[in-house]
Amino acid sequence: MDRENKIFFGALFFISLPLLLLLGSSIACAAELTPPLPGAPNYIDISVEKAHEMLESNPEQIILLDVRTEGEYNAEYIPGAINIPLSDLENRIDELDSSKA
C-alpha cells in the first residue's frame, strides 16, 4: 500500500504542477489586460530623472504630490511639493489644481 500511495501522489504532483503553472500565468495575463475603470485617473510610472526633467522644463504644469505623513514631509521634502497625507487624500483631493491634471 505504501508504494501505491507514493505512485499515486507522485502522479498527482506531476499532473497538478503544470495545471497550477498554467493557472498562474493566465491570472497574470488577465491582470495585464484588464482595462482601467471608467473615470479612473490615468498615470504612468516615470523615473526620477524624467520627473526632474519635467519639473525643470514645465513647473507650472506639474503637481508634485507628497503623500507621506506630515512629520515625514517636514523632515525632508522637495521644494514646491504639496503634502497631503495618503490617509487624508480622499477628503482633500479638491485642494489640487485640476487644470494641471
PDB file of N, CA and C in Angstrom:
ATOM      1  N   MET A   1       0.818  -1.199   0.000  1.00  0.00           N
ATOM      2  CA  MET A   1       0.000   0.000   0.000  1.00  0.00           C
ATOM      3  C   MET A   1       0.864   1.266   0.000  1.00  0.00           C
ATOM      4  N   ASP A   2       1.990   1.223   0.689  1.00  0.00           N
ATOM      5  CA  ASP A   2       2.861   2.383   0.771  1.00  0.00           C
ATOM      6  C   ASP A   2       3.402   2.751  -0.613  1.00  0.00           C
ATOM      7  N   ARG A   3       3.784   1.757  -1.375  1.00  0.00           N
ATOM      8  CA  ARG A   3       4.298   2.016  -2.715  1.00  0.00           C
ATOM      9  C   ARG A   3       3.207   2.587  -3.622  1.00  0.00           C
ATOM     10  N   GLU A   4       1.988   2.080  -3.485  1.00  0.00           N
ATOM     11  CA  GLU A   4       0.871   2.583  -4.284  1.00  0.00           C
ATOM     12  C   GLU A   4       0.593   4.052  -3.961  1.00  0.00           C
ATOM     13  N   ASN A   5       0.687   4.417  -2.678  1.00  0.00           N
ATOM     14  CA  ASN A   5       0.489   5.819  -2.275  1.00  0.00           C
ATOM     15  C   ASN A   5       1.561   6.718  -2.885  1.00  0.00           C
ATOM     16  N   LYS A   6       2.804   6.249  -2.879  1.00  0.00           N
ATOM     17  CA  LYS A   6       3.886   7.044  -3.457  1.00  0.00           C
ATOM     18  C   LYS A   6       3.653   7.274  -4.945  1.00  0.00           C
ATOM     19  N   ILE A   7       3.250   6.222  -5.626  1.00  0.00           N
ATOM     20  CA  ILE A   7       2.984   6.343  -7.062  1.00  0.00           C
ATOM     21  C   ILE A   7       1.812   7.289  -7.307  1.00  0.00           C
ATOM     22  N   PHE A   8       0.755   7.132  -6.502  1.00  0.00           N
ATOM     23  CA  PHE A   8      -0.424   7.981  -6.664  1.00  0.00           C
ATOM     24  C   PHE A   8      -0.083   9.455  -6.439  1.00  0.00           C
ATOM     25  N   PHE A   9       0.593   9.742  -5.319  1.00  0.00           N
ATOM     26  CA  PHE A   9       0.906  11.136  -5.006  1.00  0.00           C
ATOM     27  C   PHE A   9       1.957  11.710  -5.954  1.00  0.00           C
ATOM     28  N   GLY A  10       2.864  10.877  -6.427  1.00  0.00           N
ATOM     29  CA  GLY A  10       3.830  11.331  -7.424  1.00  0.00           C
ATOM     30  C   GLY A  10       3.140  11.722  -8.719  1.00  0.00           C
ATOM     31  N   ALA A  11       2.218  10.874  -9.160  1.00  0.00           N
ATOM     32  CA  ALA A  11       1.466  11.179 -10.379  1.00  0.00           C
ATOM     33  C   ALA A  11       0.603  12.423 -10.188  1.00  0.00           C
ATOM     34  N   LEU A  12      -0.021  12.526  -9.024  1.00  0.00           N
ATOM     35  CA  LEU A  12      -0.853  13.694  -8.722  1.00  0.00           C
ATOM     36  C   LEU A  12      -0.022  14.976  -8.767  1.00  0.00           C
ATOM     37  N   PHE A  13       1.184  14.915  -8.211  1.00  0.00           N
ATOM     38  CA  PHE A  13       2.068  16.080  -8.211  1.00  0.00           C
ATOM     39  C   PHE A  13       2.424  16.492  -9.643  1.00  0.00           C
ATOM     40  N   PHE A  14       2.840  15.530 -10.458  1.00  0.00           N
ATOM     41  CA  PHE A  14       3.270  15.850 -11.818  1.00  0.00           C
ATOM     42  C   PHE A  14       2.120  16.276 -12.722  1.00  0.00           C
ATOM     43  N   ILE A  15       0.915  15.872 -12.391  1.00  0.00           N
ATOM     44  CA  ILE A  15      -0.250  16.337 -13.147  1.00  0.00           C
ATOM     45  C   ILE A  15      -0.672  17.721 -12.667  1.00  0.00           C
ATOM     46  N   SER A  16      -0.586  17.957 -11.357  1.00  0.00           N
ATOM     47  CA  SER A  16      -1.039  19.223 -10.771  1.00  0.00           C
ATOM     48  C   SER A  16      -0.097  20.378 -11.072  1.00  0.00           C
ATOM     49  N   LEU A  17       1.187  20.124 -11.079  1.00  0.00           N
ATOM     50  CA  LEU A  17       2.162  21.199 -11.259  1.00  0.00           C
ATOM     51  C   LEU A  17       1.947  21.981 -12.558  1.00  0.00           C
ATOM     52  N   PRO A  18       1.842  21.337 -13.713  1.00  0.00           N
ATOM     53  CA  PRO A  18       1.596  22.123 -14.940  1.00  0.00           C
ATOM     54  C   PRO A  18       0.265  22.875 -14.908  1.00  0.00           C
ATOM     55  N   LEU A  19      -0.740  22.260 -14.289  1.00  0.00           N
ATOM     56  CA  LEU A  19      -2.030  22.946 -14.199  1.00  0.00           C
ATOM     57  C   LEU A  19      -1.927  24.204 -13.348  1.00  0.00           C
ATOM     58  N   LEU A  20      -1.198  24.117 -12.233  1.00  0.00           N
ATOM     59  CA  LEU A  20      -1.016  25.293 -11.381  1.00  0.00           C
ATOM     60  C   LEU A  20      -0.219  26.379 -12.101  1.00  0.00           C
ATOM     61  N   LEU A  21       0.807  25.983 -12.829  1.00  0.00           N
ATOM     62  CA  LEU A  21       1.587  26.962 -13.594  1.00  0.00           C
ATOM     63  C   LEU A  21       0.740  27.631 -14.669  1.00  0.00           C
ATOM     64  N   LEU A  22      -0.074  26.851 -15.344  1.00  0.00           N
ATOM     65  CA  LEU A  22      -0.959  27.398 -16.369  1.00  0.00           C
ATOM     66  C   LEU A  22      -1.969  28.364 -15.759  1.00  0.00           C
ATOM     67  N   LEU A  23      -2.530  27.993 -14.627  1.00  0.00           N
ATOM     68  CA  LEU A  23      -3.489  28.859 -13.940  1.00  0.00           C
ATOM     69  C   LEU A  23      -2.829  30.165 -13.512  1.00  0.00           C
ATOM     70  N   GLY A  24      -1.630  30.072 -12.938  1.00  0.00           N
ATOM     71  CA  GLY A  24      -0.919  31.276 -12.505  1.00  0.00           C
ATOM     72  C   GLY A  24      -0.605  32.213 -13.647  1.00  0.00           C
ATOM     73  N   SER A  25      -0.168  31.669 -14.766  1.00  0.00           N
ATOM     74  CA  SER A  25       0.167  32.534 -15.899  1.00  0.00           C
ATOM     75  C   SER A  25      -1.078  33.156 -16.518  1.00  0.00           C
ATOM     76  N   SER A  26      -2.192  32.432 -16.526  1.00  0.00           N
ATOM     77  CA  SER A  26      -3.416  33.011 -17.092  1.00  0.00           C
ATOM     78  C   SER A  26      -3.957  34.117 -16.202  1.00  0.00           C
ATOM     79  N   ILE A  27      -3.806  33.984 -14.891  1.00  0.00           N
ATOM     80  CA  ILE A  27      -4.231  35.053 -13.975  1.00  0.00           C
ATOM     81  C   ILE A  27      -3.371  36.290 -14.194  1.00  0.00           C
ATOM     82  N   ALA A  28      -2.065  36.104 -14.355  1.00  0.00           N
ATOM     83  CA  ALA A  28      -1.169  37.240 -14.587  1.00  0.00           C
ATOM     84  C   ALA A  28      -1.509  37.940 -15.899  1.00  0.00           C
ATOM     85  N   CYS A  29      -1.798  37.180 -16.932  1.00  0.00           N
ATOM     86  CA  CYS A  29      -2.166  37.785 -18.225  1.00  0.00           C
ATOM     87  C   CYS A  29      -3.482  38.544 -18.125  1.00  0.00           C
ATOM     88  N   ALA A  30      -4.431  38.000 -17.404  1.00  0.00           N
ATOM     89  CA  ALA A  30      -5.722  38.672 -17.245  1.00  0.00           C
ATOM     90  C   ALA A  30      -5.549  39.992 -16.518  1.00  0.00           C
ATOM     91  N   ALA A  31      -4.667  40.036 -15.531  1.00  0.00           N
ATOM     92  CA  ALA A  31      -4.437  41.274 -14.790  1.00  0.00           C
ATOM     93  C   ALA A  31      -3.841  42.339 -15.699  1.00  0.00           C
ATOM     94  N   GLU A  32      -2.953  41.944 -16.610  1.00  0.00           N
ATOM     95  CA  GLU A  32      -2.336  42.904 -17.528  1.00  0.00           C
ATOM     96  C   GLU A  32      -3.328  43.427 -18.559  1.00  0.00           C
ATOM     97  N   LEU A  33      -4.311  42.635 -18.915  1.00  0.00           N
ATOM     98  CA  LEU A  33      -5.253  43.017 -19.961  1.00  0.00           C
ATOM     99  C   LEU A  33      -6.506  43.701 -19.429  1.00  0.00           C
ATOM    100  N   THR A  34      -6.652  43.772 -18.106  1.00  0.00           N
ATOM    101  CA  THR A  34      -7.836  44.385 -17.524  1.00  0.00           C
ATOM    102  C   THR A  34      -7.795  45.891 -17.763  1.00  0.00           C
ATOM    103  N   PRO A  35      -8.794  46.451 -18.433  1.00  0.00           N
ATOM    104  CA  PRO A  35      -8.787  47.897 -18.694  1.00  0.00           C
ATOM    105  C   PRO A  35      -9.078  48.674 -17.409  1.00  0.00           C
ATOM    106  N   PRO A  36      -8.634  49.931 -17.339  1.00  0.00           N
ATOM    107  CA  PRO A  36      -8.926  50.739 -16.153  1.00  0.00           C
ATOM    108  C   PRO A  36     -10.425  51.001 -16.038  1.00  0.00           C
ATOM    109  N   LEU A  37     -10.850  51.254 -14.821  1.00  0.00           N
ATOM    110  CA  LEU A  37     -12.253  51.577 -14.583  1.00  0.00           C
ATOM    111  C   LEU A  37     -12.599  52.914 -15.218  1.00  0.00           C
ATOM    112  N   PRO A  38     -13.823  53.082 -15.713  1.00  0.00           N
ATOM    113  CA  PRO A  38     -14.226  54.376 -16.269  1.00  0.00           C
ATOM    114  C   PRO A  38     -14.116  55.467 -15.200  1.00  0.00           C
ATOM    115  N   GLY A  39     -13.542  56.571 -15.579  1.00  0.00           N
ATOM    116  CA  GLY A  39     -13.394  57.684 -14.652  1.00  0.00           C
ATOM    117  C   GLY A  39     -12.170  57.582 -13.764  1.00  0.00           C
ATOM    118  N   ALA A  40     -11.448  56.467 -13.835  1.00  0.00           N
ATOM    119  CA  ALA A  40     -10.241  56.322 -13.020  1.00  0.00           C
ATOM    120  C   ALA A  40      -9.150  57.219 -13.592  1.00  0.00           C
ATOM    121  N   PRO A  41      -8.351  57.832 -12.717  1.00  0.00           N
ATOM    122  CA  PRO A  41      -7.292  58.705 -13.225  1.00  0.00           C
ATOM    123  C   PRO A  41      -6.242  57.889 -13.967  1.00  0.00           C
ATOM    124  N   ASN A  42      -5.670  58.489 -14.974  1.00  0.00           N
ATOM    125  CA  ASN A  42      -4.604  57.845 -15.732  1.00  0.00           C
ATOM    126  C   ASN A  42      -3.269  58.293 -15.173  1.00  0.00           C
ATOM    127  N   TYR A  43      -2.328  57.390 -15.112  1.00  0.00           N
ATOM    128  CA  TYR A  43      -0.989  57.750 -14.682  1.00  0.00           C
ATOM    129  C   TYR A  43       0.000  56.801 -15.339  1.00  0.00           C
ATOM    130  N   ILE A  44       1.246  57.239 -15.358  1.00  0.00           N
ATOM    131  CA  ILE A  44       2.325  56.390 -15.835  1.00  0.00           C
ATOM    132  C   ILE A  44       3.441  56.448 -14.806  1.00  0.00           C
ATOM    133  N   ASP A  45       4.192  55.382 -14.710  1.00  0.00           N
ATOM    134  CA  ASP A  45       5.372  55.379 -13.853  1.00  0.00           C
ATOM    135  C   ASP A  45       6.502  56.040 -14.623  1.00  0.00           C
ATOM    136  N   ILE A  46       7.219  56.937 -13.946  1.00  0.00           N
ATOM    137  CA  ILE A  46       8.353  57.601 -14.583  1.00  0.00           C
ATOM    138  C   ILE A  46       9.561  57.488 -13.670  1.00  0.00           C
ATOM    139  N   SER A  47      10.724  57.634 -14.248  1.00  0.00           N
ATOM    140  CA  SER A  47      11.964  57.573 -13.478  1.00  0.00           C
ATOM    141  C   SER A  47      12.175  58.891 -12.736  1.00  0.00           C
ATOM    142  N   VAL A  48      13.077  58.866 -11.789  1.00  0.00           N
ATOM    143  CA  VAL A  48      13.433  60.082 -11.055  1.00  0.00           C
ATOM    144  C   VAL A  48      13.990  61.117 -12.022  1.00  0.00           C
ATOM    145  N   GLU A  49      14.796  60.659 -12.960  1.00  0.00           N
ATOM    146  CA  GLU A  49      15.397  61.575 -13.932  1.00  0.00           C
ATOM    147  C   GLU A  49      14.326  62.260 -14.781  1.00  0.00           C
ATOM    148  N   LYS A  50      13.331  61.484 -15.216  1.00  0.00           N
ATOM    149  CA  LYS A  50      12.245  62.041 -16.026  1.00  0.00           C
ATOM    150  C   LYS A  50      11.428  63.038 -15.203  1.00  0.00           C
ATOM    151  N   ALA A  51      11.160  62.718 -13.944  1.00  0.00           N
ATOM    152  CA  ALA A  51      10.413  63.638 -13.075  1.00  0.00           C
ATOM    153  C   ALA A  51      11.179  64.949 -12.907  1.00  0.00           C
ATOM    154  N   HIS A  52      12.474  64.859 -12.698  1.00  0.00           N
ATOM    155  CA  HIS A  52      13.295  66.060 -12.546  1.00  0.00           C
ATOM    156  C   HIS A  52      13.251  66.891 -13.825  1.00  0.00           C
ATOM    157  N   GLU A  53      13.368  66.222 -14.958  1.00  0.00           N
ATOM    158  CA  GLU A  53      13.313  66.915 -16.251  1.00  0.00           C
ATOM    159  C   GLU A  53      11.972  67.632 -16.428  1.00  0.00           C
ATOM    160  N   MET A  54      10.883  66.970 -16.077  1.00  0.00           N
ATOM    161  CA  MET A  54       9.551  67.576 -16.217  1.00  0.00           C
ATOM    162  C   MET A  54       9.397  68.779 -15.296  1.00  0.00           C
ATOM    163  N   LEU A  55       9.891  68.659 -14.058  1.00  0.00           N
ATOM    164  CA  LEU A  55       9.800  69.772 -13.110  1.00  0.00           C
ATOM    165  C   LEU A  55      10.623  70.967 -13.567  1.00  0.00           C
ATOM    166  N   GLU A  56      11.778  70.708 -14.142  1.00  0.00           N
ATOM    167  CA  GLU A  56      12.643  71.788 -14.609  1.00  0.00           C
ATOM    168  C   GLU A  56      12.087  72.462 -15.858  1.00  0.00           C
ATOM    169  N   SER A  57      11.532  71.685 -16.771  1.00  0.00           N
ATOM    170  CA  SER A  57      11.116  72.249 -18.056  1.00  0.00           C
ATOM    171  C   SER A  57       9.729  72.885 -18.031  1.00  0.00           C
ATOM    172  N   ASN A  58       8.857  72.455 -17.135  1.00  0.00           N
ATOM    173  CA  ASN A  58       7.480  72.947 -17.152  1.00  0.00           C
ATOM    174  C   ASN A  58       6.861  72.923 -15.749  1.00  0.00           C
ATOM    175  N   PRO A  59       7.457  73.622 -14.794  1.00  0.00           N
ATOM    176  CA  PRO A  59       6.992  73.514 -13.403  1.00  0.00           C
ATOM    177  C   PRO A  59       5.563  74.010 -13.177  1.00  0.00           C
ATOM    178  N   GLU A  60       5.096  74.937 -13.999  1.00  0.00           N
ATOM    179  CA  GLU A  60       3.743  75.467 -13.788  1.00  0.00           C
ATOM    180  C   GLU A  60       2.655  74.468 -14.171  1.00  0.00           C
ATOM    181  N   GLN A  61       3.016  73.414 -14.879  1.00  0.00           N
ATOM    182  CA  GLN A  61       2.037  72.407 -15.289  1.00  0.00           C
ATOM    183  C   GLN A  61       2.150  71.102 -14.498  1.00  0.00           C
ATOM    184  N   ILE A  62       3.001  71.085 -13.484  1.00  0.00           N
ATOM    185  CA  ILE A  62       3.258  69.857 -12.732  1.00  0.00           C
ATOM    186  C   ILE A  62       2.765  70.012 -11.297  1.00  0.00           C
ATOM    187  N   ILE A  63       2.083  68.991 -10.807  1.00  0.00           N
ATOM    188  CA  ILE A  63       1.747  68.897  -9.386  1.00  0.00           C
ATOM    189  C   ILE A  63       2.624  67.799  -8.813  1.00  0.00           C
ATOM    190  N   LEU A  64       3.458  68.162  -7.862  1.00  0.00           N
ATOM    191  CA  LEU A  64       4.278  67.177  -7.172  1.00  0.00           C
ATOM    192  C   LEU A  64       3.612  66.922  -5.827  1.00  0.00           C
ATOM    193  N   LEU A  65       2.930  65.807  -5.716  1.00  0.00           N
ATOM    194  CA  LEU A  65       2.143  65.477  -4.530  1.00  0.00           C
ATOM    195  C   LEU A  65       2.918  64.509  -3.656  1.00  0.00           C
ATOM    196  N   ASP A  66       3.149  64.899  -2.418  1.00  0.00           N
ATOM    197  CA  ASP A  66       3.842  64.074  -1.432  1.00  0.00           C
ATOM    198  C   ASP A  66       2.792  63.520  -0.480  1.00  0.00           C
ATOM    199  N   VAL A  67       2.595  62.208  -0.485  1.00  0.00           N
ATOM    200  CA  VAL A  67       1.530  61.603   0.322  1.00  0.00           C
ATOM    201  C   VAL A  67       2.055  60.994   1.619  1.00  0.00           C
ATOM    202  N   ARG A  68       3.268  61.343   1.993  1.00  0.00           N
ATOM    203  CA  ARG A  68       3.799  60.865   3.272  1.00  0.00           C
ATOM    204  C   ARG A  68       3.129  61.622   4.414  1.00  0.00           C
ATOM    205  N   THR A  69       3.381  61.169   5.638  1.00  0.00           N
ATOM    206  CA  THR A  69       2.824  61.864   6.797  1.00  0.00           C
ATOM    207  C   THR A  69       3.444  63.250   6.907  1.00  0.00           C
ATOM    208  N   GLU A  70       2.800  64.119   7.669  1.00  0.00           N
ATOM    209  CA  GLU A  70       3.303  65.482   7.834  1.00  0.00           C
ATOM    210  C   GLU A  70       4.697  65.486   8.455  1.00  0.00           C
ATOM    211  N   GLY A  71       4.925  64.601   9.417  1.00  0.00           N
ATOM    212  CA  GLY A  71       6.241  64.510  10.049  1.00  0.00           C
ATOM    213  C   GLY A  71       7.327  64.098   9.071  1.00  0.00           C
ATOM    214  N   GLU A  72       7.030  63.130   8.223  1.00  0.00           N
ATOM    215  CA  GLU A  72       7.992  62.691   7.212  1.00  0.00           C
ATOM    216  C   GLU A  72       8.263  63.812   6.212  1.00  0.00           C
ATOM    217  N   TYR A  73       7.211  64.511   5.830  1.00  0.00           N
ATOM    218  CA  TYR A  73       7.348  65.622   4.884  1.00  0.00           C
ATOM    219  C   TYR A  73       8.209  66.730   5.484  1.00  0.00           C
ATOM    220  N   ASN A  74       7.941  67.095   6.741  1.00  0.00           N
ATOM    221  CA  ASN A  74       8.688  68.173   7.383  1.00  0.00           C
ATOM    222  C   ASN A  74      10.159  67.826   7.572  1.00  0.00           C
ATOM    223  N   ALA A  75      10.471  66.553   7.713  1.00  0.00           N
ATOM    224  CA  ALA A  75      11.862  66.139   7.888  1.00  0.00           C
ATOM    225  C   ALA A  75      12.676  66.360   6.615  1.00  0.00           C
ATOM    226  N   GLU A  76      12.046  66.157   5.472  1.00  0.00           N
ATOM    227  CA  GLU A  76      12.740  66.330   4.193  1.00  0.00           C
ATOM    228  C   GLU A  76      11.710  66.334   3.074  1.00  0.00           C
ATOM    229  N   TYR A  77      11.785  67.333   2.211  1.00  0.00           N
ATOM    230  CA  TYR A  77      10.814  67.426   1.121  1.00  0.00           C
ATOM    231  C   TYR A  77      11.438  68.122  -0.080  1.00  0.00           C
ATOM    232  N   ILE A  78      10.776  67.981  -1.200  1.00  0.00           N
ATOM    233  CA  ILE A  78      11.197  68.660  -2.423  1.00  0.00           C
ATOM    234  C   ILE A  78      10.487  70.010  -2.459  1.00  0.00           C
ATOM    235  N   PRO A  79      11.222  71.106  -2.626  1.00  0.00           N
ATOM    236  CA  PRO A  79      10.573  72.416  -2.686  1.00  0.00           C
ATOM    237  C   PRO A  79       9.487  72.449  -3.763  1.00  0.00           C
ATOM    238  N   GLY A  80       8.348  73.003  -3.416  1.00  0.00           N
ATOM    239  CA  GLY A  80       7.224  73.091  -4.333  1.00  0.00           C
ATOM    240  C   GLY A  80       6.256  71.927  -4.230  1.00  0.00           C
ATOM    241  N   ALA A  81       6.649  70.893  -3.496  1.00  0.00           N
ATOM    242  CA  ALA A  81       5.763  69.734  -3.344  1.00  0.00           C
ATOM    243  C   ALA A  81       4.596  70.088  -2.431  1.00  0.00           C
ATOM    244  N   ILE A  82       3.460  69.487  -2.701  1.00  0.00           N
ATOM    245  CA  ILE A  82       2.266  69.659  -1.874  1.00  0.00           C
ATOM    246  C   ILE A  82       2.129  68.413  -1.019  1.00  0.00           C
ATOM    247  N   ASN A  83       1.982  68.610   0.291  1.00  0.00           N
ATOM    248  CA  ASN A  83       1.842  67.468   1.193  1.00  0.00           C
ATOM    249  C   ASN A  83       0.384  67.267   1.568  1.00  0.00           C
ATOM    250  N   ILE A  84      -0.157  66.145   1.143  1.00  0.00           N
ATOM    251  CA  ILE A  84      -1.468  65.685   1.591  1.00  0.00           C
ATOM    252  C   ILE A  84      -1.263  64.222   1.971  1.00  0.00           C
ATOM    253  N   PRO A  85      -1.239  63.915   3.268  1.00  0.00           N
ATOM    254  CA  PRO A  85      -1.024  62.523   3.672  1.00  0.00           C
ATOM    255  C   PRO A  85      -2.032  61.588   3.003  1.00  0.00           C
ATOM    256  N   LEU A  86      -1.576  60.408   2.672  1.00  0.00           N
ATOM    257  CA  LEU A  86      -2.413  59.442   1.973  1.00  0.00           C
ATOM    258  C   LEU A  86      -3.719  59.194   2.714  1.00  0.00           C
ATOM    259  N   SER A  87      -3.671  59.189   4.036  1.00  0.00           N
ATOM    260  CA  SER A  87      -4.889  58.952   4.817  1.00  0.00           C
ATOM    261  C   SER A  87      -5.908  60.077   4.664  1.00  0.00           C
ATOM    262  N   ASP A  88      -5.475  61.273   4.242  1.00  0.00           N
ATOM    263  CA  ASP A  88      -6.372  62.424   4.063  1.00  0.00           C
ATOM    264  C   ASP A  88      -6.704  62.699   2.599  1.00  0.00           C
ATOM    265  N   LEU A  89      -6.076  61.988   1.695  1.00  0.00           N
ATOM    266  CA  LEU A  89      -6.153  62.338   0.276  1.00  0.00           C
ATOM    267  C   LEU A  89      -7.578  62.367  -0.257  1.00  0.00           C
ATOM    268  N   GLU A  90      -8.382  61.390   0.084  1.00  0.00           N
ATOM    269  CA  GLU A  90      -9.750  61.346  -0.441  1.00  0.00           C
ATOM    270  C   GLU A  90     -10.545  62.582  -0.027  1.00  0.00           C
ATOM    271  N   ASN A  91     -10.346  63.050   1.199  1.00  0.00           N
ATOM    272  CA  ASN A  91     -11.089  64.216   1.692  1.00  0.00           C
ATOM    273  C   ASN A  91     -10.506  65.543   1.216  1.00  0.00           C
ATOM    274  N   ARG A  92      -9.235  65.552   0.802  1.00  0.00           N
ATOM    275  CA  ARG A  92      -8.583  66.808   0.445  1.00  0.00           C
ATOM    276  C   ARG A  92      -8.203  66.909  -1.032  1.00  0.00           C
ATOM    277  N   ILE A  93      -8.664  65.986  -1.839  1.00  0.00           N
ATOM    278  CA  ILE A  93      -8.268  65.946  -3.248  1.00  0.00           C
ATOM    279  C   ILE A  93      -8.636  67.231  -3.989  1.00  0.00           C
ATOM    280  N   ASP A  94      -9.693  67.911  -3.549  1.00  0.00           N
ATOM    281  CA  ASP A  94     -10.124  69.150  -4.210  1.00  0.00           C
ATOM    282  C   ASP A  94      -9.139  70.296  -4.014  1.00  0.00           C
ATOM    283  N   GLU A  95      -8.177  70.147  -3.110  1.00  0.00           N
ATOM    284  CA  GLU A  95      -7.169  71.184  -2.907  1.00  0.00           C
ATOM    285  C   GLU A  95      -6.191  71.266  -4.084  1.00  0.00           C
ATOM    286  N   LEU A  96      -6.160  70.224  -4.896  1.00  0.00           N
ATOM    287  CA  LEU A  96      -5.232  70.203  -6.026  1.00  0.00           C
ATOM    288  C   LEU A  96      -5.823  70.950  -7.217  1.00  0.00           C
ATOM    289  N   ASP A  97      -4.966  71.584  -7.977  1.00  0.00           N
ATOM    290  CA  ASP A  97      -5.374  72.343  -9.158  1.00  0.00           C
ATOM    291  C   ASP A  97      -5.711  71.367 -10.282  1.00  0.00           C
ATOM    292  N   SER A  98      -6.984  71.219 -10.589  1.00  0.00           N
ATOM    293  CA  SER A  98      -7.409  70.238 -11.597  1.00  0.00           C
ATOM    294  C   SER A  98      -6.979  70.624 -13.013  1.00  0.00           C
ATOM    295  N   SER A  99      -6.587  71.871 -13.228  1.00  0.00           N
ATOM    296  CA  SER A  99      -6.145  72.267 -14.568  1.00  0.00           C
ATOM    297  C   SER A  99      -4.769  71.691 -14.895  1.00  0.00           C
ATOM    298  N   LYS A 100      -4.077  71.195 -13.885  1.00  0.00           N
ATOM    299  CA  LYS A 100      -2.756  70.606 -14.105  1.00  0.00           C
ATOM    300  C   LYS A 100      -2.828  69.099 -14.272  1.00  0.00           C
ATOM    301  N   ALA A 101      -4.012  68.553 -14.298  1.00  0.00           N
ATOM    302  CA  ALA A 101      -4.146  67.091 -14.369  1.00  0.00           C
ATOM    303  C   ALA A 101      -3.734  66.563 -15.711  1.00  0.00           C
TER     304      ALA A 101
END
